[in-house]
XYZ file of N, CA and C in Angstrom:
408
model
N 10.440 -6.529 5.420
C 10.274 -6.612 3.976
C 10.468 -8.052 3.506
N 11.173 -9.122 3.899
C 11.890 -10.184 3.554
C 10.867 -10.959 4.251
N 10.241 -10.934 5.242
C 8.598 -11.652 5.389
C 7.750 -10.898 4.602
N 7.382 -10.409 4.482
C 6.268 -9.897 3.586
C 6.134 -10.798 2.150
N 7.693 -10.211 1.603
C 7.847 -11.144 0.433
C 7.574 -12.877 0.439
N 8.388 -13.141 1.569
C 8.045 -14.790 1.821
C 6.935 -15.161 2.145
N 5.743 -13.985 2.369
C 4.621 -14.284 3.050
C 3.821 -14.594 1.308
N 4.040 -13.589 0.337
C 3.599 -13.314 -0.338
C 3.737 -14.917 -1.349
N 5.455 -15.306 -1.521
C 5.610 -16.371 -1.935
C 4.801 -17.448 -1.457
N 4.566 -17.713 -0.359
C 3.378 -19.176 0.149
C 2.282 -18.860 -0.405
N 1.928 -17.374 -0.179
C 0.532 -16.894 -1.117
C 0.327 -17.847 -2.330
N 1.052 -17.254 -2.903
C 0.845 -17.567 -4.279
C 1.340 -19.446 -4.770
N 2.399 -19.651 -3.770
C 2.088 -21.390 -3.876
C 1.081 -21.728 -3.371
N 0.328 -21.492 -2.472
C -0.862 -22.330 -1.734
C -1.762 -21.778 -3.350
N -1.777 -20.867 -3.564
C -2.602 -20.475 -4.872
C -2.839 -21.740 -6.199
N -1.305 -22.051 -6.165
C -1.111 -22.856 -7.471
C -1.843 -24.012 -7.259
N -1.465 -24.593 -5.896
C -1.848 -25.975 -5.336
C -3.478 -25.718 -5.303
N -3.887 -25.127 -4.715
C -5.551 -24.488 -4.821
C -6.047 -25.134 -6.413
N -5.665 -24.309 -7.828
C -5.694 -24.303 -9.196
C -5.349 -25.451 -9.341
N -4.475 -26.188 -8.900
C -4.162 -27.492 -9.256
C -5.379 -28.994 -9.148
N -5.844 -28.324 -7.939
C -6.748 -29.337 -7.582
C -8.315 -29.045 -7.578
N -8.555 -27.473 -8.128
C -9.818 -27.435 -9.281
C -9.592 -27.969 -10.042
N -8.555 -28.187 -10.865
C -8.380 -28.575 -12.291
C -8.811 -30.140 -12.265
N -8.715 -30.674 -10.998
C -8.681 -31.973 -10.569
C -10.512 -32.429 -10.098
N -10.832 -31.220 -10.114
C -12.563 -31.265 -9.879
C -12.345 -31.899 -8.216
N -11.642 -31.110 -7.202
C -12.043 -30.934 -5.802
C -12.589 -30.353 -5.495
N -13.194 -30.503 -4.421
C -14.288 -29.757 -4.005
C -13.143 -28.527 -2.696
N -14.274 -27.288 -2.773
C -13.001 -26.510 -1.734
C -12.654 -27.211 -0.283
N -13.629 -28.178 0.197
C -13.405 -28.336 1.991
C -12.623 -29.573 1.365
N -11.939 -30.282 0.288
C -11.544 -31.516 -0.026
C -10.133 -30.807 -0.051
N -10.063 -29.574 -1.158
C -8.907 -29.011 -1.311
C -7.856 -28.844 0.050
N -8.821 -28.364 1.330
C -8.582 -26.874 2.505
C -8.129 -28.557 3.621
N -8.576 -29.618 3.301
C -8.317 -30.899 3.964
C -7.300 -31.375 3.930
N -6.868 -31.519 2.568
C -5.309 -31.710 1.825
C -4.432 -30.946 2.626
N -4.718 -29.781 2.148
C -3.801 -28.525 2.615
C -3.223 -28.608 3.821
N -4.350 -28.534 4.958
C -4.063 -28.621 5.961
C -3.196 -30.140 6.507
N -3.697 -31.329 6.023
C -2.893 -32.092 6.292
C -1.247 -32.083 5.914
N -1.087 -31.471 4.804
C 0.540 -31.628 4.391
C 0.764 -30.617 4.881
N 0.196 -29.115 5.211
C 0.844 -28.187 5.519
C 1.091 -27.354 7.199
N -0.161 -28.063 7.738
C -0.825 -27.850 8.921
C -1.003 -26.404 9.304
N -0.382 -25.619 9.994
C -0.422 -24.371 10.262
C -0.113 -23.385 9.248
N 0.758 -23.698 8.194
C 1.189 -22.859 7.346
C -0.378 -23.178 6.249
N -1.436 -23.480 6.468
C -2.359 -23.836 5.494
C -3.067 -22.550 5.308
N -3.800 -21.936 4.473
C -4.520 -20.907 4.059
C -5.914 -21.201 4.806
N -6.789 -20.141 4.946
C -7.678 -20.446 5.814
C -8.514 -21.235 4.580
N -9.794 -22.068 5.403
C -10.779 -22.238 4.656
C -11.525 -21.393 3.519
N -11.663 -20.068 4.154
C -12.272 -18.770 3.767
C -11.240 -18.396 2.366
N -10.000 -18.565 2.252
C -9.149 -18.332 1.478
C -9.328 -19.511 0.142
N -9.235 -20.638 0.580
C -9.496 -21.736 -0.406
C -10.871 -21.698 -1.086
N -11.664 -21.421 -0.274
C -13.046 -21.198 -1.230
C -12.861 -20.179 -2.282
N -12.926 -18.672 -1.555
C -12.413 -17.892 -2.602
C -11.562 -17.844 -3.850
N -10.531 -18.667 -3.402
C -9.454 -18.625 -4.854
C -10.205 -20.096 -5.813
N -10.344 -21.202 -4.824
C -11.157 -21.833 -5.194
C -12.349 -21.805 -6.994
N -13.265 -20.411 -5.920
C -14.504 -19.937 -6.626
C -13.430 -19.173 -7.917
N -12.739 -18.157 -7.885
C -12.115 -17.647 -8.946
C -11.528 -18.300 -9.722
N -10.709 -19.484 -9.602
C -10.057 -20.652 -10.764
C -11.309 -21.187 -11.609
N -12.546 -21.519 -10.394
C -13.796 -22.281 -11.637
C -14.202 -21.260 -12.292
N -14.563 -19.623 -12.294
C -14.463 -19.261 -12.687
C -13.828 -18.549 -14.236
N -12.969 -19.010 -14.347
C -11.622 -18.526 -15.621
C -10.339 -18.138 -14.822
N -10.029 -17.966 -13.855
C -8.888 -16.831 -13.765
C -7.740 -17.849 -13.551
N -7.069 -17.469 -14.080
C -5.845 -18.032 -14.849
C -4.742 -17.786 -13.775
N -4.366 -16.772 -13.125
C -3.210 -15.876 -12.155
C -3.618 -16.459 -10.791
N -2.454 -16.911 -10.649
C -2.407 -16.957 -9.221
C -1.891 -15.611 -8.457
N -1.689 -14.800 -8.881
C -1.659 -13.466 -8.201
C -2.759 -12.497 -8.240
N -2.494 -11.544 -7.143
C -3.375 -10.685 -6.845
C -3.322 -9.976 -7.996
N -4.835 -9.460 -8.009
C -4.975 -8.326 -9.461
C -4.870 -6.668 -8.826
N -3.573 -5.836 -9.344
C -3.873 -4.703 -8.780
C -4.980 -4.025 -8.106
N -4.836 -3.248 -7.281
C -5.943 -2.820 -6.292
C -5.859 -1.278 -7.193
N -7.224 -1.095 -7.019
C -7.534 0.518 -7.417
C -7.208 1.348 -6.428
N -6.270 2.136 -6.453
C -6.122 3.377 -5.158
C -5.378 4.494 -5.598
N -5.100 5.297 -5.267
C -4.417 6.365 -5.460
C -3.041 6.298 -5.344
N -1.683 5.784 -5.949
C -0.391 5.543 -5.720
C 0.275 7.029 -4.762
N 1.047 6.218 -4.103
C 1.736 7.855 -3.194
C 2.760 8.005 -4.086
N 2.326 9.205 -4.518
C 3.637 9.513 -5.372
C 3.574 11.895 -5.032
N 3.083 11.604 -3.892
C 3.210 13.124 -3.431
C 4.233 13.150 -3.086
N 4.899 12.516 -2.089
C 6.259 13.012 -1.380
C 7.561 12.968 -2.515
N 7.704 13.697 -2.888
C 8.861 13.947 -3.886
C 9.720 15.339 -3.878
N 11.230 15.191 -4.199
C 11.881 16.426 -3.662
C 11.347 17.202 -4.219
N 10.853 17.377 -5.540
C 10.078 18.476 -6.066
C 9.069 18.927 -4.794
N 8.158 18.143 -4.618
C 7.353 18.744 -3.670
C 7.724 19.297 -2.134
N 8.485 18.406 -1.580
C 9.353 19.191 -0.548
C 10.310 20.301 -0.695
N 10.696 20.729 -1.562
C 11.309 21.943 -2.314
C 10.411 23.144 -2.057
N 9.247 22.881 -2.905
C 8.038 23.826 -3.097
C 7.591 24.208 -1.713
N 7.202 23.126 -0.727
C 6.827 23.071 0.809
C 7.371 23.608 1.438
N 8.996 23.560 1.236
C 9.967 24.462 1.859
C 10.109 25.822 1.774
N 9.432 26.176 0.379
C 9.637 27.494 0.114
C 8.202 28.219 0.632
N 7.493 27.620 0.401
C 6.061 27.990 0.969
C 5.894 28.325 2.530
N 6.809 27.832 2.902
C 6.859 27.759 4.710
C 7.859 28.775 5.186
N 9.173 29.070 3.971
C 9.866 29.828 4.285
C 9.093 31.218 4.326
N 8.368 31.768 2.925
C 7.421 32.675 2.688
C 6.742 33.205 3.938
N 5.879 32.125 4.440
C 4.756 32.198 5.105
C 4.700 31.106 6.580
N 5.504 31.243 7.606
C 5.147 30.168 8.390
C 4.205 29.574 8.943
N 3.205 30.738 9.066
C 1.366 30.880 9.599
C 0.689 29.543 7.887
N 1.216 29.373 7.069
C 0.839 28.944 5.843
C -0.216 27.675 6.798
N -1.656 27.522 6.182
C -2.055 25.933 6.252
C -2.131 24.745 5.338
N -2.274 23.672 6.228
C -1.944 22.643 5.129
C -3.121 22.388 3.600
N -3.955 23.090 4.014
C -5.046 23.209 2.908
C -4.642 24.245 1.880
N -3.704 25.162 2.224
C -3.156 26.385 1.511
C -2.318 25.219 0.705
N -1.264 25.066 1.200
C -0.069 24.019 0.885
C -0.579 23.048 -0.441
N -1.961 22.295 -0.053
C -2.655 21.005 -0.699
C -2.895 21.807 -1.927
N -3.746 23.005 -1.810
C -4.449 23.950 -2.796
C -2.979 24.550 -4.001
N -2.172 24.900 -3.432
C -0.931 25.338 -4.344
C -0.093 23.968 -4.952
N 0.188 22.845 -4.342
C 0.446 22.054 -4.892
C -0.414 21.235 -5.923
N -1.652 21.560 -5.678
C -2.416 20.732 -6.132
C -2.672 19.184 -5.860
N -2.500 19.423 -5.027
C -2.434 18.057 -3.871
C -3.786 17.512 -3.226
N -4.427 16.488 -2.954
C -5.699 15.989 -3.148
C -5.451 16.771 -0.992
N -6.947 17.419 -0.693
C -6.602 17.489 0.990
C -7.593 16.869 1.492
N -7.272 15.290 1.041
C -8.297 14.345 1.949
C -7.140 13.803 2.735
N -7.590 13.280 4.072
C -6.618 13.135 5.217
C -5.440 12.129 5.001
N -5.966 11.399 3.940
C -4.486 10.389 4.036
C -3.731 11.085 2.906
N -3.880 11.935 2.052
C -2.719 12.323 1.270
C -2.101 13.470 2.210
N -2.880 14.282 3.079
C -2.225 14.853 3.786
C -1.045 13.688 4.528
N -1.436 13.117 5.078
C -0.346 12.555 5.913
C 1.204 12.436 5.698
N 0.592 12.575 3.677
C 2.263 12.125 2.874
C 3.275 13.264 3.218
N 2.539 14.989 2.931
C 3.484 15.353 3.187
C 3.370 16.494 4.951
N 2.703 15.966 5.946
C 2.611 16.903 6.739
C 4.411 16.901 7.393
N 4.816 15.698 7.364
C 6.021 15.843 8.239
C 6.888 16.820 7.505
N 7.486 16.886 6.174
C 7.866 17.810 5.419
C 7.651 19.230 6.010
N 6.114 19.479 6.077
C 5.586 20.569 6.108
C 5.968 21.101 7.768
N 5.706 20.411 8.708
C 5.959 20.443 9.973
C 7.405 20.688 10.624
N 8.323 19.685 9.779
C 9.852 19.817 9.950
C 10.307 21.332 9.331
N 10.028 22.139 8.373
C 10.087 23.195 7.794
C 9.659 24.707 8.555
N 8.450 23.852 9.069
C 7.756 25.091 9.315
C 8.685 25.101 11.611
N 9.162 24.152 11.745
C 10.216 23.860 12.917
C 11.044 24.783 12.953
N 11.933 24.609 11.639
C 13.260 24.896 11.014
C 13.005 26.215 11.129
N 12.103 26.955 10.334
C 11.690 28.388 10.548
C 11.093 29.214 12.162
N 10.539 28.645 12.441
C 10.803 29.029 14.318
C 11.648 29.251 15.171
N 12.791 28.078 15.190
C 13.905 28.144 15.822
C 15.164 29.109 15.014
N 14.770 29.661 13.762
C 15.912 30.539 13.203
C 16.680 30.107 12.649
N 16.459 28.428 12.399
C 17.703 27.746 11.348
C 17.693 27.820 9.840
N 16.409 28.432 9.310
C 16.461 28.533 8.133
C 15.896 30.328 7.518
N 15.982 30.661 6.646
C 16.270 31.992 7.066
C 14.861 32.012 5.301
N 13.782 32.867 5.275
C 12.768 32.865 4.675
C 14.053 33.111 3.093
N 14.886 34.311 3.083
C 15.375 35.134 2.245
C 16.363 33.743 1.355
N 16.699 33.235 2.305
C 18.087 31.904 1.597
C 17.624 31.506 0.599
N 16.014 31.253 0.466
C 15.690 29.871 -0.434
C 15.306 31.058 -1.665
């Protein structure tokens, strides 16, 4: 996590320095020249400097990334492992498309993924006799 973040921090300085020297009317292989000389290995690729490059002449103001469109994971939640639990207690034969369909849970393969372990650890628990259908 603590590289990621620091990875993220050079990001966004090599970004500024990038913006700095559009503003300066460089050209990108003039910019990616610089770079590399003061920075050498830690330099952003060429491919990177053009791009952010092209977006500063552009207008864009942020040196950060602009949210990505995707679907946030926000399935795995005790609410939903609660429900999973009880569903498995019910029914151990239950499938995960049953599961997706009652939760209302999207059953394209990567939201499955969020909660199969849930579903799998439960439906365990109920095999071996550690959890009893009637308890929950």
């Amino acid at each position: 996590m603590l590289a990621e973040s620091s990875n993220l921090n050079n990001n966004i300085e090599h970004r500024a320095v990038i913006k700095y020297f559009v503003k300066k009317r460089k050209t990108p292989k003039e910019i990616f020249e610089n770079m590399v000389s003061v920075l050498q290995e830690s330099a952003p690729s060429y491919t990177m400097v053009k791009k952010w490059a092209r977006l500063f002449q552009q207008g864009q103001e942020s040196c950060e990334d602009d949210p990505r469109p995707g679907h946030p994971v926000t399935v795995v939640t005790e609410e939903n492992v609660r429900k999973i639990e009880k569903l498995v207690l019910a029914d151990r034969r239950i499938k995960l498309w049953q599961i997706a369909e009652e939760l209302q849970i999207s059953k394209e393969r990567d939201s499955r993924r969020n909660y199969t372990r849930a579903y799998e650890y439960e439906k365990n628990q109920c095999a071996l006799g550690t959890k009893n259908a009637n308890a929950v």
